[in-house]
Amino acid sequence: MTVSDREPRVITSVLVANRGEIARRIFRTARALGLSTVAVHSTADARMPFVDEADAAVHLPGNTPGETYLCGELIVEAALRAGADAVHPGYGFLSENAGFAQAVIDAGLTWIGPPVDAISSMGSKIEAKKLMAAAGVPVLAELTPAEVSAAELPVLVKASAGGGGRGMRVVSRLEDLAVEIDAASAEALSAFGDGTVFCERYLATGRHIEVQIMADQHGTIWAVGERECSIQRRHQKVVEEAPSPLVERIPSMRAELFDAARKAAAAIGYVGAGTVEFLADEAGNFYFLEMNTRLQVEHPVTEETTGLDLVELQFAVASGARLPADPPATVGHAIEVRLYAEDPANDWQPRTGRLHAFGVGARRLSGAKSARGDENVPESRSTPRLRVDSGVEDGSEVSPYYDAMLAKVIAFGPDRTAVARRLAGELERATIHGVGTNRDLVVWILRHPAFLVGDTDTSFFEKHGVGKPVDDAVVRTSALAAALADAAGRVGPVRVPSGWRNLPSQPQCKSYRTGDAVHEIAYRLTRDGLVADGNIQLVDSTPDRVVLEVDGVRRSFEVAAYDGLVCVDSSLGSVSLTPVERFTDPARQVAAGSLVAPMPGTVIRVGVQVGDTVKEGQPLLWLEAMKMEHTIAAPADGVVGELNVQAGQQVEVGAVLAVVGENA
């Protein structure tokens, strides 16, 4: 790659206007290029790994995005104060904010992103679709909300500004349209400062296909490769892969997609890394959705299949470098899953708290380092490998202020099925203690027959559900291992297990909670060995490892005890247990019918008043936490007897929001 003599920019120090995983990812490439790095961080993020890994860090007082990572003036000021000469926005936050990009440029800094006009052109989805239609890119016809007819249903209500699933609603009944438009508009206004929404035809079983674009300042536009990101929850991606199974199946589709993506980029004079997103049907027809004028969360699968470092290319293009005429060909297959701190079985509610332990792969990994080391581009593009791009490590706090994604785990290999199998196995063996995640869900997806044959449209969860909970027998066996490990930890100098008796006696008892279920564990240790429910024999026990023979099969259970939590990992699965206290503190009890906050967050709407009669399942309150909106519904028919919150109020997890009593 050569650098043009037309106003080349020399970059020596870069501030990353972001946090977590993407900040660490950009820092890694910057260090490899010999650049110094600057982080900005909120108060809540002061001890997060990305702050420690930067050469310098500037505190942005406050916790919420509006006070910190969305405050462009403070970020530009931080860059100047720290001596940075470039700003990389990452993804999310201000990455697609034309005003911020202009402010960076006006300050004399190099903007590691596309031209301001290109960002503005794609900032409104309504205007972007008009531009794309004029450029010859296929689009879905825009529907005016007030004129939608029953024949056009279902429709998708979408926010004109922003993305990430915010301000989106699927409407199947005409009588629901007005209410859903109002709700989508309110959410869009809160998230993006713009409540404009529009409607388009909804493809219930569409495929989400996107093309990675890289363009330089000299007119070269690459279509680097396509990705499929169809498995989504709440319109947010969970599994991403390259190449697309659908595109692989339809011979002409890739060339047509690439041509449309290059037309889209050329139409707005695009420079840098970007993604053109399309919605496709099973026949290979596709329609423009939006263009993300930034690096995409799922960019690693493109890097793994091309050997490129897209962040390095961003720096090069921003410095004035020329791209070669053609991008490298893709090789093999890569799959990425997003590990979220959330509960898929409970309406995807996010989880917060301390992440006691986090490790994926053959060794405990740190940040965006891969299992093969700190290199981004492998020595051989045919070697199977695992990569972990993480924003957390042992001891990290997962706060309620930001997105629930903890890490991205990526596997690469020559064959899609082998890659899915490898990734599922590595995730199943991962150590993730302290915060509930979607780990079991993504393992289930990767092993699902529909996924393995490439049947991965956007209705995947509606068709197949969200997996199955861990079998009750596995939970009970894991709880027994936890009880035996606890007993082993209380052994004195003589190696005799707690509860051991020479003669028959009362069993040892221990109780653990998983979700709403309580598991009572009773066992005795005698001269003849372990006496417990089932055909189970104790082989060995220590405070952190118990070996049991279950129905003649020997298994090891790794046990980690923390304050108020016990995590048990085995080949049967990972189980998190909460020890149940023998005597309940009366101060911790709440009245029957209480609606408690499932997470810290902000009350954004209150739909009832004291004295209102409500029905079971009726939405009463709406919370916003970790970039998602959550509905708090009535637990039963009754009357609102207490209402302890109002719109705009911050609440902590476990706070009693309201109480619904019986009808008088």
PDB file of C-alpha atoms in Angstrom, residues 18-26 28-29 88 90-92 210 212 227 229 233 236-241 275 294-304 309-311 314 334-341 355 358-361 365-372 376 385-393 403-412 423-424 426-427 430 432 437-439 442 446:
ATOM      1  CA  ASN A  18     -15.504   4.664  22.972  1.00  0.00           C
ATOM      2  CA  ARG A  19     -15.245   2.033  25.667  1.00  0.00           C
ATOM      3  CA  GLY A  20     -15.001  -1.683  26.392  1.00  0.00           C
ATOM      4  CA  GLU A  21     -14.283  -4.276  23.745  1.00  0.00           C
ATOM      5  CA  ILE A  22     -13.991  -1.967  20.732  1.00  0.00           C
ATOM      6  CA  ALA A  23     -11.623   0.406  22.544  1.00  0.00           C
ATOM      7  CA  ARG A  24      -9.324  -2.520  23.372  1.00  0.00           C
ATOM      8  CA  ARG A  25      -9.566  -3.779  19.799  1.00  0.00           C
ATOM      9  CA  ILE A  26      -8.464  -0.421  18.335  1.00  0.00           C
ATOM     10  CA  ARG A  28      -4.248  -3.323  19.905  1.00  0.00           C
ATOM     11  CA  THR A  29      -3.804  -2.315  16.267  1.00  0.00           C
ATOM     12  CA  HIS A  88     -11.271   6.876  16.228  1.00  0.00           C
ATOM     13  CA  GLY A  90     -15.320   2.818  17.260  1.00  0.00           C
ATOM     14  CA  TYR A  91     -18.971   1.849  16.871  1.00  0.00           C
ATOM     15  CA  GLY A  92     -22.081   3.155  18.599  1.00  0.00           C
ATOM     16  CA  GLU A 210     -24.327  -7.146   4.734  1.00  0.00           C
ATOM     17  CA  GLN A 212     -18.085  -4.847   4.092  1.00  0.00           C
ATOM     18  CA  ARG A 227     -21.604 -11.489   6.245  1.00  0.00           C
ATOM     19  CA  CYS A 229     -26.309 -11.742  10.677  1.00  0.00           C
ATOM     20  CA  ARG A 233     -33.037 -10.808  19.320  1.00  0.00           C
ATOM     21  CA  GLN A 236     -29.956  -6.944  17.596  1.00  0.00           C
ATOM     22  CA  LYS A 237     -27.524  -9.527  16.259  1.00  0.00           C
ATOM     23  CA  VAL A 238     -26.452 -12.594  18.242  1.00  0.00           C
ATOM     24  CA  VAL A 239     -24.618 -14.778  15.691  1.00  0.00           C
ATOM     25  CA  GLU A 240     -22.685 -13.507  12.650  1.00  0.00           C
ATOM     26  CA  GLU A 241     -20.758 -15.402  10.007  1.00  0.00           C
ATOM     27  CA  THR A 275     -21.132  -1.677   5.853  1.00  0.00           C
ATOM     28  CA  ARG A 294     -18.362   3.043  10.750  1.00  0.00           C
ATOM     29  CA  LEU A 295     -16.637  -0.173  11.728  1.00  0.00           C
ATOM     30  CA  GLN A 296     -19.162  -2.924  12.415  1.00  0.00           C
ATOM     31  CA  VAL A 297     -19.336  -5.030  15.594  1.00  0.00           C
ATOM     32  CA  GLU A 298     -19.020  -8.196  13.503  1.00  0.00           C
ATOM     33  CA  HIS A 299     -15.963  -7.082  11.526  1.00  0.00           C
ATOM     34  CA  PRO A 300     -13.784  -9.930  12.952  1.00  0.00           C
ATOM     35  CA  VAL A 301     -15.413 -12.592  10.757  1.00  0.00           C
ATOM     36  CA  THR A 302     -14.366 -10.616   7.679  1.00  0.00           C
ATOM     37  CA  GLU A 303     -10.850 -10.214   9.063  1.00  0.00           C
ATOM     38  CA  GLU A 304     -10.567 -13.923   9.757  1.00  0.00           C
ATOM     39  CA  ASP A 309      -6.839  -5.888   9.694  1.00  0.00           C
ATOM     40  CA  LEU A 310      -9.713  -3.500   9.002  1.00  0.00           C
ATOM     41  CA  VAL A 311      -8.662  -1.104  11.764  1.00  0.00           C
ATOM     42  CA  GLN A 314      -8.860   2.639   8.563  1.00  0.00           C
ATOM     43  CA  ALA A 334     -15.735 -17.738  10.378  1.00  0.00           C
ATOM     44  CA  ILE A 335     -18.524 -17.554  12.961  1.00  0.00           C
ATOM     45  CA  GLU A 336     -18.845 -14.958  15.720  1.00  0.00           C
ATOM     46  CA  VAL A 337     -21.178 -15.045  18.711  1.00  0.00           C
ATOM     47  CA  ARG A 338     -21.864 -12.179  21.050  1.00  0.00           C
ATOM     48  CA  LEU A 339     -21.758 -12.993  24.743  1.00  0.00           C
ATOM     49  CA  TYR A 340     -24.333 -10.817  26.470  1.00  0.00           C
ATOM     50  CA  ALA A 341     -24.961 -10.384  30.180  1.00  0.00           C
ATOM     51  CA  LEU A 355     -17.845 -10.887  36.752  1.00  0.00           C
ATOM     52  CA  PHE A 358     -13.944 -14.936  32.612  1.00  0.00           C
ATOM     53  CA  GLY A 359     -11.933 -17.313  30.448  1.00  0.00           C
ATOM     54  CA  VAL A 360     -12.466 -18.786  26.992  1.00  0.00           C
ATOM     55  CA  GLY A 361     -10.099 -21.078  25.136  1.00  0.00           C
ATOM     56  CA  LEU A 365      -7.551 -14.585  27.660  1.00  0.00           C
ATOM     57  CA  SER A 366      -7.184 -10.847  28.053  1.00  0.00           C
ATOM     58  CA  GLY A 367      -8.994  -8.292  25.942  1.00  0.00           C
ATOM     59  CA  ALA A 368      -8.913  -8.682  22.182  1.00  0.00           C
ATOM     60  CA  LYS A 369      -5.993 -11.124  22.236  1.00  0.00           C
ATOM     61  CA  SER A 370      -6.570 -14.321  20.356  1.00  0.00           C
ATOM     62  CA  ALA A 371      -5.815 -17.826  21.521  1.00  0.00           C
ATOM     63  CA  ARG A 372      -2.775 -17.785  19.244  1.00  0.00           C
ATOM     64  CA  ASN A 376      -4.519  -9.941  14.565  1.00  0.00           C
ATOM     65  CA  ARG A 385      -8.203 -20.845  15.309  1.00  0.00           C
ATOM     66  CA  LEU A 386     -10.148 -19.152  18.086  1.00  0.00           C
ATOM     67  CA  ARG A 387     -10.278 -15.416  18.757  1.00  0.00           C
ATOM     68  CA  VAL A 388     -11.777 -13.566  21.712  1.00  0.00           C
ATOM     69  CA  ASP A 389     -12.488  -9.823  21.537  1.00  0.00           C
ATOM     70  CA  SER A 390     -13.488  -8.948  25.089  1.00  0.00           C
ATOM     71  CA  GLY A 391     -14.263  -5.842  27.080  1.00  0.00           C
ATOM     72  CA  VAL A 392     -14.029  -7.617  30.435  1.00  0.00           C
ATOM     73  CA  GLU A 393     -11.742  -9.777  32.521  1.00  0.00           C
ATOM     74  CA  ASP A 403     -24.732  -2.250  26.227  1.00  0.00           C
ATOM     75  CA  ALA A 404     -24.955  -5.749  27.737  1.00  0.00           C
ATOM     76  CA  MET A 405     -22.293  -7.273  25.446  1.00  0.00           C
ATOM     77  CA  LEU A 406     -19.319  -8.694  27.341  1.00  0.00           C
ATOM     78  CA  ALA A 407     -17.286 -10.194  24.520  1.00  0.00           C
ATOM     79  CA  LYS A 408     -17.271 -11.620  21.014  1.00  0.00           C
ATOM     80  CA  VAL A 409     -15.948 -15.134  20.474  1.00  0.00           C
ATOM     81  CA  ILE A 410     -14.893 -15.982  16.929  1.00  0.00           C
ATOM     82  CA  ALA A 411     -13.815 -19.288  15.406  1.00  0.00           C
ATOM     83  CA  PHE A 412     -12.277 -19.766  11.975  1.00  0.00           C
ATOM     84  CA  LEU A 423     -16.950 -22.719  18.752  1.00  0.00           C
ATOM     85  CA  ALA A 424     -19.721 -24.534  20.645  1.00  0.00           C
ATOM     86  CA  GLU A 426     -14.976 -23.798  23.462  1.00  0.00           C
ATOM     87  CA  LEU A 427     -17.955 -21.848  24.783  1.00  0.00           C
ATOM     88  CA  ALA A 430     -15.568 -21.483  29.104  1.00  0.00           C
ATOM     89  CA  ILE A 432     -17.928 -17.413  33.159  1.00  0.00           C
ATOM     90  CA  THR A 437     -25.079 -14.699  30.250  1.00  0.00           C
ATOM     91  CA  ASN A 438     -26.505 -16.073  27.015  1.00  0.00           C
ATOM     92  CA  ARG A 439     -23.666 -18.626  26.765  1.00  0.00           C
ATOM     93  CA  VAL A 442     -25.423 -19.584  21.714  1.00  0.00           C
ATOM     94  CA  LEU A 446     -24.456 -23.543  17.120  1.00  0.00           C
TER      95      LEU A 446
END
